[in-house]
Coordinates of C-alpha atoms in Angstrom, one line a residue:
M1 CA 79.8 -58.8 7.2
S2 CA 83.2 -60.3 6.2
R3 CA 83.5 -63.5 4.2
K4 CA 84.8 -65.3 7.3
Q5 CA 81.8 -64.2 9.4
T6 CA 79.5 -65.1 6.5
I7 CA 80.9 -68.6 6.3
I8 CA 80.8 -69.1 10.1
R9 CA 77.2 -67.8 10.4
G10 CA 76.0 -69.9 7.4
T11 CA 77.8 -72.9 8.7
F12 CA 76.3 -72.5 12.2
I13 CA 72.8 -72.3 10.8
L14 CA 73.2 -75.3 8.4
T15 CA 75.1 -77.3 11.0
A16 CA 72.5 -76.8 13.7
T17 CA 69.8 -77.8 11.3
G18 CA 71.8 -80.7 9.9
F19 CA 72.5 -82.1 13.3
L20 CA 68.9 -81.9 14.3
C21 CA 67.8 -83.6 11.1
R22 CA 70.4 -86.3 11.4
F23 CA 69.4 -86.8 15.1
M24 CA 65.9 -87.4 14.0
G25 CA 67.0 -89.5 11.1
F26 CA 69.2 -91.6 13.4
F27 CA 66.2 -92.7 15.4
Y28 CA 64.1 -92.9 12.3
R29 CA 66.6 -95.5 11.0
I30 CA 66.4 -97.4 14.3
F31 CA 62.6 -97.4 13.8
L32 CA 62.9 -98.7 10.3
S33 CA 65.4 -101.4 11.3
H34 CA 63.1 -102.7 14.1
T35 CA 59.9 -102.4 12.1
F36 CA 61.0 -103.8 8.7
G37 CA 64.1 -105.8 9.6
E38 CA 67.6 -105.8 8.1
E39 CA 66.3 -107.2 4.8
G40 CA 63.6 -104.6 4.5
V41 CA 66.1 -101.8 5.1
G42 CA 68.3 -103.5 2.5
L43 CA 65.5 -103.3 -0.1
Y44 CA 64.9 -99.7 0.8
Q45 CA 68.5 -98.8 0.4
L46 CA 68.8 -100.7 -2.9
I47 CA 66.5 -98.2 -4.7
F48 CA 68.6 -95.2 -3.7
P49 CA 71.2 -95.6 -6.4
V50 CA 68.4 -95.2 -8.9
Y51 CA 67.1 -92.1 -7.1
S52 CA 70.5 -90.6 -6.8
L53 CA 71.2 -91.2 -10.5
C54 CA 68.0 -89.5 -11.5
F55 CA 68.6 -86.6 -9.2
A56 CA 72.1 -86.2 -10.5
L57 CA 70.8 -86.1 -14.1
T58 CA 68.0 -83.6 -13.4
A59 CA 69.0 -81.3 -10.6
A60 CA 72.4 -81.8 -8.8
G61 CA 74.6 -80.2 -11.5
I62 CA 72.2 -77.4 -12.1
E63 CA 72.0 -76.6 -8.4
T64 CA 75.8 -76.3 -8.1
A65 CA 76.0 -74.2 -11.3
I66 CA 73.2 -71.9 -10.0
S67 CA 75.0 -71.4 -6.6
R68 CA 78.4 -70.6 -8.2
T69 CA 77.0 -68.3 -10.9
V70 CA 74.7 -66.4 -8.5
A71 CA 77.6 -65.9 -6.1
Q72 CA 79.6 -64.3 -8.9
K73 CA 76.7 -62.1 -10.1
V74 CA 75.9 -60.9 -6.6
S75 CA 79.6 -60.0 -6.0
L76 CA 79.5 -57.8 -9.1
G77 CA 76.2 -56.2 -8.1
K78 CA 74.2 -58.0 -10.9
R79 CA 71.2 -59.2 -8.8
K80 CA 68.7 -59.1 -11.7
E81 CA 70.9 -61.5 -13.7
A82 CA 71.2 -63.7 -10.6
R83 CA 67.4 -64.0 -10.5
E84 CA 67.3 -64.8 -14.3
I85 CA 69.8 -67.6 -13.6
L86 CA 67.5 -69.1 -11.0
L87 CA 64.5 -68.9 -13.3
L88 CA 66.3 -70.6 -16.2
G89 CA 67.7 -73.3 -13.9
L90 CA 64.3 -74.0 -12.4
F91 CA 62.8 -74.4 -15.9
F92 CA 65.4 -76.9 -17.2
S93 CA 65.6 -78.8 -13.9
F94 CA 61.8 -79.2 -13.5
L95 CA 61.4 -80.2 -17.2
L96 CA 64.2 -82.9 -17.0
S97 CA 62.8 -84.3 -13.7
C98 CA 59.3 -84.7 -15.1
A99 CA 60.7 -86.6 -18.1
C100 CA 62.9 -88.7 -15.9
A101 CA 59.9 -89.6 -13.6
L102 CA 57.9 -90.8 -16.6
I103 CA 60.8 -92.9 -17.9
L104 CA 61.3 -94.4 -14.5
Q105 CA 57.6 -95.3 -14.1
G106 CA 57.5 -96.9 -17.6
N107 CA 60.6 -99.0 -17.0
A108 CA 60.3 -99.8 -13.2
A109 CA 60.0 -103.5 -13.8
Y110 CA 63.0 -103.7 -16.1
I111 CA 65.2 -101.6 -13.8
A112 CA 64.2 -103.7 -10.7
E113 CA 64.9 -107.0 -12.3
N114 CA 67.9 -106.3 -14.5
F115 CA 69.6 -103.3 -12.9
L116 CA 68.8 -103.8 -9.2
G117 CA 68.6 -107.6 -9.4
D118 CA 65.4 -107.8 -7.2
A119 CA 61.9 -107.7 -8.6
R120 CA 60.6 -106.6 -5.2
C121 CA 62.0 -103.1 -5.9
E122 CA 59.4 -102.4 -8.6
P123 CA 56.6 -101.2 -6.3
L124 CA 59.2 -99.0 -4.6
L125 CA 60.5 -97.3 -7.7
I126 CA 57.1 -96.1 -9.0
P127 CA 56.1 -94.0 -6.0
L128 CA 59.8 -92.9 -5.7
S129 CA 59.6 -91.2 -9.2
Y130 CA 57.0 -88.7 -8.0
G131 CA 59.5 -87.1 -5.7
L132 CA 61.9 -86.1 -8.5
P133 CA 60.1 -82.9 -9.7
F134 CA 59.7 -81.6 -6.1
A135 CA 63.4 -82.4 -5.4
A136 CA 64.4 -80.4 -8.4
I137 CA 62.4 -77.3 -7.2
H138 CA 63.9 -77.6 -3.7
S139 CA 67.4 -78.1 -5.1
C140 CA 67.4 -75.1 -7.4
I141 CA 66.0 -72.7 -4.8
S142 CA 68.6 -74.0 -2.3
G143 CA 71.4 -73.4 -4.8
Y144 CA 70.1 -69.8 -5.4
C145 CA 70.0 -69.2 -1.6
Y146 CA 73.5 -70.5 -1.1
G147 CA 74.8 -68.3 -3.9
M148 CA 73.2 -65.3 -2.1
K149 CA 74.8 -66.5 1.2
E150 CA 71.3 -66.9 2.7
T151 CA 70.8 -70.2 4.6
K152 CA 67.5 -69.7 6.4
I153 CA 65.3 -71.1 3.6
P154 CA 67.5 -74.1 2.9
A155 CA 67.9 -74.9 6.6
I156 CA 64.2 -74.7 7.4
S157 CA 63.2 -76.6 4.3
Q158 CA 65.6 -79.4 5.3
M159 CA 64.0 -79.5 8.7
I160 CA 60.5 -79.6 7.2
E161 CA 61.5 -82.4 4.8
Q162 CA 62.7 -84.6 7.6
I163 CA 59.8 -83.9 9.9
A164 CA 57.2 -84.5 7.1
R165 CA 59.0 -87.8 6.1
I166 CA 59.1 -89.2 9.6
L167 CA 55.6 -88.2 10.6
S168 CA 54.0 -89.5 7.4
V169 CA 55.7 -92.9 7.7
Y170 CA 54.7 -93.2 11.4
I171 CA 51.1 -92.2 10.6
F172 CA 51.0 -94.7 7.7
Y173 CA 52.4 -97.4 10.0
M174 CA 49.9 -96.7 12.8
I175 CA 46.9 -96.7 10.3
L176 CA 48.0 -100.0 8.8
T177 CA 48.6 -101.6 12.2
K178 CA 45.2 -100.6 13.5
K179 CA 43.6 -102.1 10.4
G180 CA 45.5 -105.3 11.0
S181 CA 47.4 -105.0 7.7
D182 CA 51.1 -105.6 7.3
A183 CA 53.2 -102.4 7.0
T184 CA 55.7 -102.8 4.2
I185 CA 58.8 -100.7 3.4
T186 CA 56.8 -99.0 0.7
I187 CA 55.5 -96.6 3.3
A188 CA 59.1 -95.4 3.8
V189 CA 59.3 -94.5 0.1
L190 CA 55.9 -92.6 0.3
G191 CA 57.3 -90.7 3.3
L192 CA 60.3 -89.7 1.2
V193 CA 58.1 -88.3 -1.5
I194 CA 55.9 -86.4 1.0
G195 CA 59.0 -84.9 2.5
E196 CA 60.2 -83.7 -0.9
M197 CA 56.8 -82.2 -1.6
A198 CA 56.7 -80.3 1.7
S199 CA 60.2 -78.9 1.3
A200 CA 59.6 -77.8 -2.3
F201 CA 56.3 -76.0 -1.4
Y202 CA 58.0 -74.3 1.6
S203 CA 61.0 -73.2 -0.4
A204 CA 59.0 -71.8 -3.2
K205 CA 56.6 -70.0 -0.9
S206 CA 59.3 -68.6 1.3
L207 CA 61.5 -67.3 -1.5
S208 CA 58.5 -65.6 -3.2
R209 CA 57.4 -64.0 0.1
N210 CA 60.8 -62.9 1.4
S211 CA 62.7 -61.7 -1.7
H212 CA 60.3 -61.7 -4.6
P213 CA 62.9 -63.1 -7.0
F214 CA 60.6 -62.8 -10.0
A215 CA 59.0 -59.4 -9.2
R216 CA 59.4 -56.9 -12.1
L217 CA 61.7 -59.4 -13.9
H218 CA 61.4 -58.8 -17.6
F219 CA 63.0 -61.9 -19.1
T220 CA 63.6 -61.1 -22.8
Y221 CA 64.9 -63.5 -25.4
T222 CA 68.3 -61.8 -25.4
D223 CA 68.5 -62.1 -21.6
M224 CA 67.6 -65.7 -21.7
L225 CA 70.2 -66.4 -24.4
F226 CA 72.9 -64.8 -22.3
R227 CA 71.9 -66.6 -19.1
F228 CA 71.7 -69.8 -21.1
R229 CA 75.3 -69.4 -22.3
E230 CA 76.4 -68.8 -18.7
L231 CA 74.5 -71.5 -16.9
I232 CA 74.3 -74.5 -19.3
P233 CA 78.0 -74.7 -20.2
L234 CA 78.8 -74.7 -16.5
S235 CA 76.0 -77.1 -15.5
L236 CA 76.7 -79.7 -18.3
P237 CA 80.1 -80.8 -17.0
L238 CA 78.8 -80.7 -13.4
T239 CA 75.8 -82.8 -14.4
A240 CA 78.0 -85.2 -16.4
N241 CA 80.2 -85.4 -13.4
R242 CA 77.4 -86.2 -11.0
V243 CA 75.7 -88.7 -13.4
L244 CA 78.9 -90.6 -14.0
I245 CA 79.9 -90.6 -10.4
N246 CA 76.4 -91.8 -9.4
L247 CA 76.5 -94.4 -12.1
L248 CA 79.7 -95.7 -10.7
Q249 CA 78.2 -95.6 -7.2
S250 CA 75.2 -97.5 -8.4
I251 CA 77.3 -100.2 -9.9
E252 CA 79.2 -100.3 -6.6
A253 CA 76.1 -100.5 -4.4
I254 CA 74.1 -102.9 -6.6
S255 CA 77.1 -105.3 -6.9
I256 CA 77.7 -105.6 -3.2
P257 CA 74.9 -108.1 -2.4
A258 CA 75.8 -110.1 -5.5
R259 CA 79.5 -110.3 -4.6
L260 CA 78.6 -111.2 -1.0
Q261 CA 76.8 -114.3 -2.3
L262 CA 80.2 -115.4 -3.7
Y263 CA 81.5 -115.3 -0.2
N264 CA 79.1 -118.1 0.8
H265 CA 76.2 -115.8 1.9
T266 CA 72.6 -116.5 0.9
N267 CA 70.6 -113.8 -1.0
S268 CA 68.8 -112.9 2.2
E269 CA 72.0 -112.7 4.3
A270 CA 73.7 -110.6 1.6
L271 CA 70.8 -108.2 1.5
S272 CA 70.8 -108.0 5.3
I273 CA 74.5 -107.2 5.5
Y274 CA 74.0 -104.5 2.8
G275 CA 71.1 -103.0 4.8
V276 CA 73.2 -102.9 8.0
L277 CA 76.1 -101.3 6.2
T278 CA 74.2 -98.6 4.2
G279 CA 71.2 -98.2 6.5
M280 CA 72.9 -98.2 9.9
A281 CA 76.7 -98.1 10.0
L282 CA 77.4 -95.5 7.2
P283 CA 74.7 -93.1 8.4
C284 CA 76.2 -93.3 11.9
I285 CA 79.7 -92.5 10.5
L286 CA 78.3 -89.7 8.4
F287 CA 76.3 -88.2 11.3
P288 CA 79.1 -85.6 12.3
S289 CA 79.6 -84.7 8.7
A290 CA 76.6 -82.3 9.1
I291 CA 79.3 -79.8 10.1
T292 CA 81.6 -80.4 7.1
S293 CA 78.7 -80.5 4.7
S294 CA 77.6 -77.1 5.9
V295 CA 81.1 -75.7 5.6
S296 CA 81.4 -77.1 2.1
I297 CA 78.1 -75.6 1.0
M298 CA 79.1 -72.1 2.2
L299 CA 82.7 -72.5 1.0
M300 CA 82.0 -73.0 -2.7
P301 CA 80.2 -69.7 -3.4
T302 CA 82.8 -67.9 -1.2
V303 CA 85.7 -69.3 -3.2
A304 CA 83.9 -68.3 -6.4
E305 CA 83.4 -64.8 -5.1
I306 CA 87.1 -64.5 -4.0
Q307 CA 88.2 -65.8 -7.4
A308 CA 86.2 -63.0 -9.1
T309 CA 88.3 -60.5 -7.1
D310 CA 91.6 -62.4 -7.6
N311 CA 92.4 -62.3 -3.9
Y312 CA 94.2 -65.7 -3.7
N313 CA 96.1 -65.0 -0.4
E314 CA 92.7 -64.8 1.3
M315 CA 91.6 -67.9 -0.4
G316 CA 94.7 -69.8 0.7
N317 CA 94.1 -68.8 4.3
I318 CA 90.5 -69.8 4.3
I319 CA 91.3 -73.2 2.8
K320 CA 94.0 -74.0 5.4
K321 CA 91.7 -73.1 8.3
V322 CA 88.7 -75.0 7.0
A323 CA 90.6 -78.1 6.0
G324 CA 92.5 -78.2 9.3
S325 CA 89.3 -77.8 11.3
C326 CA 87.6 -80.6 9.3
F327 CA 90.6 -82.9 9.8
I328 CA 90.7 -82.3 13.6
L329 CA 86.9 -83.0 13.8
G330 CA 87.5 -86.3 11.9
L331 CA 90.2 -87.3 14.4
G332 CA 87.9 -86.7 17.3
C333 CA 85.0 -88.6 15.7
C334 CA 87.4 -91.5 14.9
F335 CA 88.3 -91.8 18.6
I336 CA 84.6 -91.7 19.7
F337 CA 83.5 -94.4 17.2
L338 CA 86.4 -96.6 18.1
V339 CA 85.4 -96.5 21.8
F340 CA 81.6 -96.6 21.4
G341 CA 81.1 -98.3 18.1
N342 CA 80.1 -101.7 19.5
W343 CA 77.7 -100.1 22.0
I344 CA 76.1 -98.0 19.2
G345 CA 75.6 -101.0 17.0
T346 CA 74.4 -103.5 19.7
V347 CA 72.3 -101.2 21.9
L348 CA 70.8 -98.6 19.5
F349 CA 70.5 -100.6 16.3
G350 CA 70.3 -104.1 17.9
S351 CA 73.0 -105.4 15.5
S352 CA 76.4 -106.5 16.6
I353 CA 77.4 -106.5 12.9
A354 CA 76.7 -102.7 12.7
G355 CA 79.0 -102.2 15.7
K356 CA 81.9 -104.0 13.9
F357 CA 81.3 -102.0 10.7
I358 CA 81.3 -98.7 12.7
I359 CA 84.7 -99.5 14.3
T360 CA 86.3 -100.3 11.0
L361 CA 84.8 -97.3 9.2
S362 CA 85.9 -94.9 11.9
W363 CA 89.4 -94.8 10.6
M364 CA 88.3 -93.0 7.4
C365 CA 86.6 -90.1 9.3
P366 CA 89.5 -87.6 9.2
F367 CA 89.9 -88.0 5.5
L368 CA 86.2 -88.3 4.7
Y369 CA 85.3 -85.1 6.5
T370 CA 88.2 -83.2 5.0
N371 CA 87.6 -84.3 1.5
S372 CA 84.1 -82.7 1.3
A373 CA 85.7 -79.3 2.0
L374 CA 88.6 -79.8 -0.4
L375 CA 86.4 -80.9 -3.3
S376 CA 84.0 -78.0 -2.6
V377 CA 87.0 -75.6 -3.1
I378 CA 87.9 -77.2 -6.4
N379 CA 84.3 -76.8 -7.6
G380 CA 84.4 -73.2 -6.4
L381 CA 87.5 -72.6 -8.6
G382 CA 85.5 -73.9 -11.6
K383 CA 87.8 -77.0 -11.9
T384 CA 84.9 -79.4 -12.1
T385 CA 86.8 -81.8 -14.4
F386 CA 89.4 -82.4 -11.6
T387 CA 86.5 -83.1 -9.1
F388 CA 85.1 -85.6 -11.5
L389 CA 88.5 -87.3 -12.0
I390 CA 89.3 -87.4 -8.3
N391 CA 85.9 -88.8 -7.4
S392 CA 86.1 -91.3 -10.2
F393 CA 89.5 -92.5 -9.0
G394 CA 88.2 -93.0 -5.5
L395 CA 85.2 -94.9 -6.8
V396 CA 87.3 -97.2 -9.0
I397 CA 89.2 -98.2 -5.9
R398 CA 86.0 -98.9 -4.0
I399 CA 84.5 -100.9 -7.0
A400 CA 87.8 -102.9 -7.1
G401 CA 87.2 -103.7 -3.5
V402 CA 83.6 -104.9 -4.3
F403 CA 84.6 -107.1 -7.2
F404 CA 88.0 -108.5 -6.0
A405 CA 88.1 -108.1 -2.2
I406 CA 84.6 -109.1 -1.1
P407 CA 84.7 -112.6 -2.7
L408 CA 88.0 -113.2 -0.8
F409 CA 87.5 -111.4 2.5
G410 CA 83.7 -110.7 2.7
I411 CA 82.4 -107.3 3.5
Q412 CA 85.6 -106.5 5.4
G413 CA 87.4 -106.3 2.1
Y414 CA 85.0 -103.6 0.9
L415 CA 85.5 -101.6 4.1
W416 CA 89.3 -101.7 3.6
G417 CA 88.7 -100.5 0.0
M418 CA 86.6 -97.5 1.3
L419 CA 89.5 -96.5 3.6
V420 CA 92.1 -96.6 0.8
S421 CA 89.7 -94.7 -1.4
Q422 CA 89.4 -91.8 1.0
L423 CA 93.1 -91.6 1.4
A424 CA 93.6 -91.5 -2.4
V425 CA 90.9 -88.7 -2.7
S426 CA 92.6 -86.6 0.0
A427 CA 96.0 -86.9 -1.7
C428 CA 94.7 -86.0 -5.2
A429 CA 92.6 -83.1 -3.9
I430 CA 95.5 -81.6 -2.0
G431 CA 97.7 -82.0 -5.0
V432 CA 95.3 -80.2 -7.3
L433 CA 94.8 -77.3 -4.9
W434 CA 98.5 -77.0 -4.2
K435 CA 99.3 -76.8 -7.9
N436 CA 96.5 -74.2 -8.7
L437 CA 97.1 -71.9 -5.8
R438 CA 100.9 -72.0 -6.2
V439 CA 100.6 -71.0 -9.9
R440 CA 98.2 -68.2 -9.0
N441 CA 100.5 -66.8 -6.3
A442 CA 103.6 -67.1 -8.5

């Protein structure tokens, strides 16, 4: 199967699964908004910067490093070394996630009050921490599968995670309702943890049954040292990249409610606006990105494989086709959200504010969808420092919107900042790729 066919096949599988999961998640968010209200959804969304930061520290960089390294090993016929990379990555990621979970549990009160600015987040952070080790297992196995160009296990595990999360929350809600107890947003956090557990168990079981990655694998000290020198130096900048990016995102997300209060909003109103934006409008805008996310996942190991063979003409053709397709998709989605944005917000979410947010955010769709593919190519080339700098530049623009535009223009100022940020990221990513590919072809 050619590289183009591999990308198309993998993208189709991941996209179909991604759309189905996002379709379920779309109605799941409607359920959350009607059950717990805008303020409850706001509290739920407020803890995600902490979860994302912990995941970035323990698994995200290692997953990307596993995917890229495994792709190169497989292209050179070194499958045993690819399996050793997976084992080493799993060990480090699981160890880090367990340590991070303990630290999060011990400092939940401090993080809730001083970092998130709301003590009500403490009972949400403690159960959230138990999902980290399972997320690490799931992440590393998915990275290995992407490097092998196998999408079945990641796709099904994603589906299982979403189904387990939604069903568990609904069951908890029904049990509490029948008992006459109030259902709090905590059950949504428990559902998230159960979803991570289910996907981790499925991924580990399926990988062991289908490919036996550890069968007859003699992992000597010398082998471990060689794999360590290959994986860790690559994963460290990726992890630092993700941690710093998530730290900036956390500062951005946590500061939004506080800055909204400077625009004459009460604490409750600010949290409600934040919940509508992050829990309703943004997920709606990101719904079609199931396609571009799938393309990006398949594109990075493909670029790494092409780089190993120095076939830069093929790489240039693939980048042009993928980026062009993502941009056209973004234009189509922009038109749809402009026309139906108000209806989606008012009818589906029961929030006229959500409709206004969707219309404003629709303008960034062409750039948002294209950027995921462009940044994936840069990572595949091993230029992770550029990815970090580009993402950081975009986040600095958004944070500037939070601190300077929100007090003057309200949440609308932040939405404008998001649009400018995506435009800047597109320009920088295109510039980096143009320079690198032109030098290679010279």
